[in-house]
């Protein structure tokens, strides 16, 4: 397993502003994943972040809106840019500690964003 | 578009009964299958993974996989009120890094 810390745990933001979410893992991992969970819905993958390369974004998500950094094997950030109320959601960082061998994901506590 | 389908529920069972949760998936090349439990206000937590056809048991939980029917299920025996949560079915391609989640089934276990 892995211990994953996310900050902030929650925030209330104004429309048009940007917020950066941090994810710290207690062990080195090859890939980190950012998911979004909108109210009452399931998880949608935003992007996969590999250390040393640009993140890979899923359909419907673009780098200008959700820039991601991955400076080392234990840390990543997701920025939600130019926020609108539709961005109100829980953002989850996750890792697969065994390097893709099992597909088993472990999640951070999530960051609950409310955009006014 | 690869999909994972679950009955949203809620599924209500009395304490001590067997809860049966079902999931179907659309991508035939999927090789890895998972069940996550998510309590209200919490992040998902992995409870079972299954990779080959048949049953896999872990305590009160049994995962069942039928690749020919593209069907995964989770049985919870001797259900407890603490099992009340949303259960997410998830599917991953072999060698791929994208996990697709179903919408989840809400389970209520009545004391």
XYZ file of C-alpha atoms in Angstrom:
227
model
C 0.000 0.000 0.000
C 0.978 3.663 0.086
C 0.242 6.653 2.274
C -0.911 9.585 0.185
C -1.361 13.094 1.515
C -3.310 15.738 -0.339
C -3.517 19.435 0.340
C -5.798 21.295 0.652
C -8.476 18.948 1.920
C -11.121 21.477 0.995
C -11.365 25.028 -0.273
C -13.900 27.561 -1.370
C -12.777 29.503 -4.414
C -14.004 32.418 -6.430
C -14.899 32.109 -10.088
C -11.977 32.893 -12.383
C -9.252 32.026 -9.902
C -6.900 29.048 -9.939
C -6.049 26.550 -7.234
C -3.174 24.109 -6.978
C -3.641 20.763 -5.246
C -0.614 18.959 -3.900
C -0.139 15.211 -3.603
C 2.678 13.642 -1.601
C 3.356 9.897 -1.478
C 5.424 8.126 1.168
C 7.228 5.980 -1.421
C 8.519 6.362 -4.946
C 5.963 5.568 -7.621
C 6.244 5.600 -11.383
C 2.839 6.968 -12.166
C 0.401 9.149 -10.353
C -3.188 9.603 -11.415
C -5.553 12.495 -10.952
C -9.276 11.752 -10.773
C -12.320 13.950 -10.441
C -15.474 12.916 -8.631
C -18.373 15.244 -9.174
C -21.200 15.246 -6.622
C -23.057 11.949 -6.599
C -20.999 10.537 -9.452
C -18.178 8.111 -9.954
C -14.525 8.771 -10.640
C -13.312 10.171 -13.933
C -9.636 10.053 -14.811
C -8.249 13.499 -15.639
C -4.659 12.605 -16.432
C -1.728 10.325 -15.734
C 1.475 11.946 -14.515
C 4.886 10.386 -15.071
C 8.023 11.847 -13.588
C 10.110 13.614 -16.178
C 7.512 13.789 -18.908
C 4.334 15.655 -19.707
C 1.130 14.340 -18.274
C -1.209 12.328 -20.471
C -4.703 13.785 -20.480
C -7.946 11.940 -21.017
C -10.567 13.005 -23.492
C -12.344 16.114 -22.295
C -9.438 17.389 -20.188
C -6.758 19.779 -21.443
C -3.453 20.969 -20.099
C -4.412 24.643 -20.132
C -7.283 23.950 -17.761
C -5.599 21.293 -15.605
C -1.818 21.779 -15.695
C 0.045 19.046 -13.847
C 3.557 18.943 -12.500
C 5.520 15.852 -11.508
C 8.940 17.006 -10.345
C 9.955 13.757 -8.649
C 8.789 10.229 -7.879
C 6.873 11.145 -4.704
C 5.119 14.400 -5.539
C 2.675 15.889 -8.011
C 0.448 18.918 -8.306
C -2.771 19.517 -10.188
C -3.898 23.071 -10.885
C -7.504 23.854 -11.676
C -7.323 27.036 -13.729
C -9.843 29.793 -14.332
C -12.381 28.009 -12.204
C -16.118 28.036 -12.756
C -18.894 26.538 -10.608
C -18.816 23.463 -12.883
C -15.361 22.696 -11.475
C -16.839 22.162 -8.018
C -15.828 18.613 -7.313
C -13.618 16.315 -5.326
C -10.174 15.895 -6.867
C -8.345 12.713 -5.971
C -4.724 11.771 -6.347
C -3.991 8.071 -6.686
C -1.006 5.798 -7.185
C -0.332 2.234 -8.218
C 2.509 1.298 -5.866
C 3.671 -1.767 -7.777
C 4.484 0.057 -10.996
C 1.532 -1.157 -13.038
C 1.953 -4.802 -12.119
C -1.426 -5.167 -10.447
C -3.537 -2.134 -11.312
C -4.465 -1.716 -7.668
C -4.948 1.947 -6.868
C -4.554 3.752 -3.581
C -6.121 7.154 -3.094
C -5.388 10.283 -1.169
C -8.060 11.769 1.041
C -9.248 14.032 -1.756
C -9.537 17.778 -2.166
C -13.092 19.109 -2.103
C -13.362 22.307 -4.125
C -16.371 24.588 -4.126
C -16.385 27.356 -6.708
C -18.700 30.293 -6.113
C -16.111 4.234 -25.330
C -15.234 1.637 -22.740
C -17.868 1.343 -20.051
C -18.397 -0.213 -16.669
C -22.025 -0.597 -15.690
C -23.449 -1.017 -12.212
C -26.899 -0.815 -10.733
C -26.880 2.409 -8.739
C -29.158 0.998 -6.067
C -29.687 1.595 -3.303
C -29.471 -2.047 -2.359
C -30.884 -2.666 1.085
C -30.220 -5.897 2.981
C -30.811 -6.887 6.603
C -27.903 -7.434 8.915
C -26.477 -10.931 8.565
C -27.729 -11.415 5.004
C -25.677 -11.801 1.825
C -25.315 -8.672 -0.283
C -24.772 -9.277 -3.992
C -23.327 -6.509 -6.137
C -23.015 -6.827 -9.893
C -21.007 -5.184 -12.635
C -20.649 -5.580 -16.398
C -17.937 -4.151 -18.621
C -17.731 -3.502 -22.320
C -14.040 -3.986 -23.172
C -13.204 -7.613 -23.906
C -9.457 -7.072 -23.492
C -9.835 -6.031 -19.856
C -7.758 -8.271 -17.620
C -7.843 -6.764 -14.146
C -10.945 -6.170 -12.069
C -11.416 -4.449 -8.762
C -13.952 -3.575 -6.126
C -13.539 -0.397 -4.112
C -15.579 0.677 -1.111
C -16.305 4.351 -0.589
C -17.832 5.630 2.605
C -19.681 8.917 2.412
C -17.220 11.798 2.413
C -14.216 9.495 2.123
C -11.983 8.398 -0.725
C -12.267 4.947 -2.351
C -10.565 2.029 -0.666
C -9.554 -1.152 -2.477
C -11.229 -4.235 -1.032
C -10.861 -6.899 -3.719
C -8.963 -7.534 -6.923
C -9.508 -10.441 -9.296
C -7.607 -11.374 -12.446
C -8.842 -14.805 -13.555
C -12.184 -16.491 -14.048
C -13.832 -17.962 -11.004
C -14.178 -16.979 -7.388
C -11.765 -15.251 -5.050
C -12.537 -15.152 -1.353
C -11.156 -12.808 1.294
C -12.877 -13.003 4.650
C -16.536 -12.113 4.205
C -15.959 -10.915 0.648
C -16.063 -13.045 -2.507
C -15.351 -11.640 -5.938
C -16.586 -13.573 -8.962
C -15.369 -13.089 -12.526
C -16.784 -14.419 -15.770
C -14.815 -13.009 -18.706
C -16.974 -14.735 -21.323
C -20.015 -12.898 -20.004
C -17.979 -9.762 -19.149
C -19.402 -9.889 -15.665
C -17.941 -9.252 -12.228
C -19.722 -9.574 -8.916
C -19.033 -9.033 -5.242
C -20.715 -11.024 -2.500
C -20.626 -9.807 1.072
C -21.560 -12.498 3.559
C -22.917 -11.786 7.031
C -23.476 -8.149 6.084
C -22.910 -5.621 8.848
C -24.163 -2.047 9.213
C -20.523 -0.978 8.825
C -20.648 -2.373 5.273
C -23.072 0.396 4.321
C -21.197 2.323 1.636
C -20.961 2.805 -2.096
C -19.185 -0.025 -3.898
C -17.323 0.865 -7.071
C -16.484 -1.694 -9.711
C -13.315 -0.871 -11.663
C -11.671 -2.371 -14.723
C -8.129 -2.069 -16.038
C -6.608 -3.292 -19.291
C -3.755 -5.718 -19.076
C -0.576 -3.704 -19.308
C -2.516 -0.479 -19.460
C -2.585 2.200 -16.854
C -6.098 3.491 -17.153
C -8.677 2.286 -14.667
C -12.314 2.887 -15.503
C -14.814 3.066 -12.681
C -18.475 2.242 -12.647
C -20.952 4.662 -11.135
C -21.146 2.605 -7.954
C -23.875 0.764 -6.059
C -25.053 2.160 -2.759
C -25.501 -0.538 -0.145
C -27.498 -0.124 3.049
C -27.305 -2.806 5.716
C -30.170 -2.496 8.172
C -29.545 -3.434 11.802
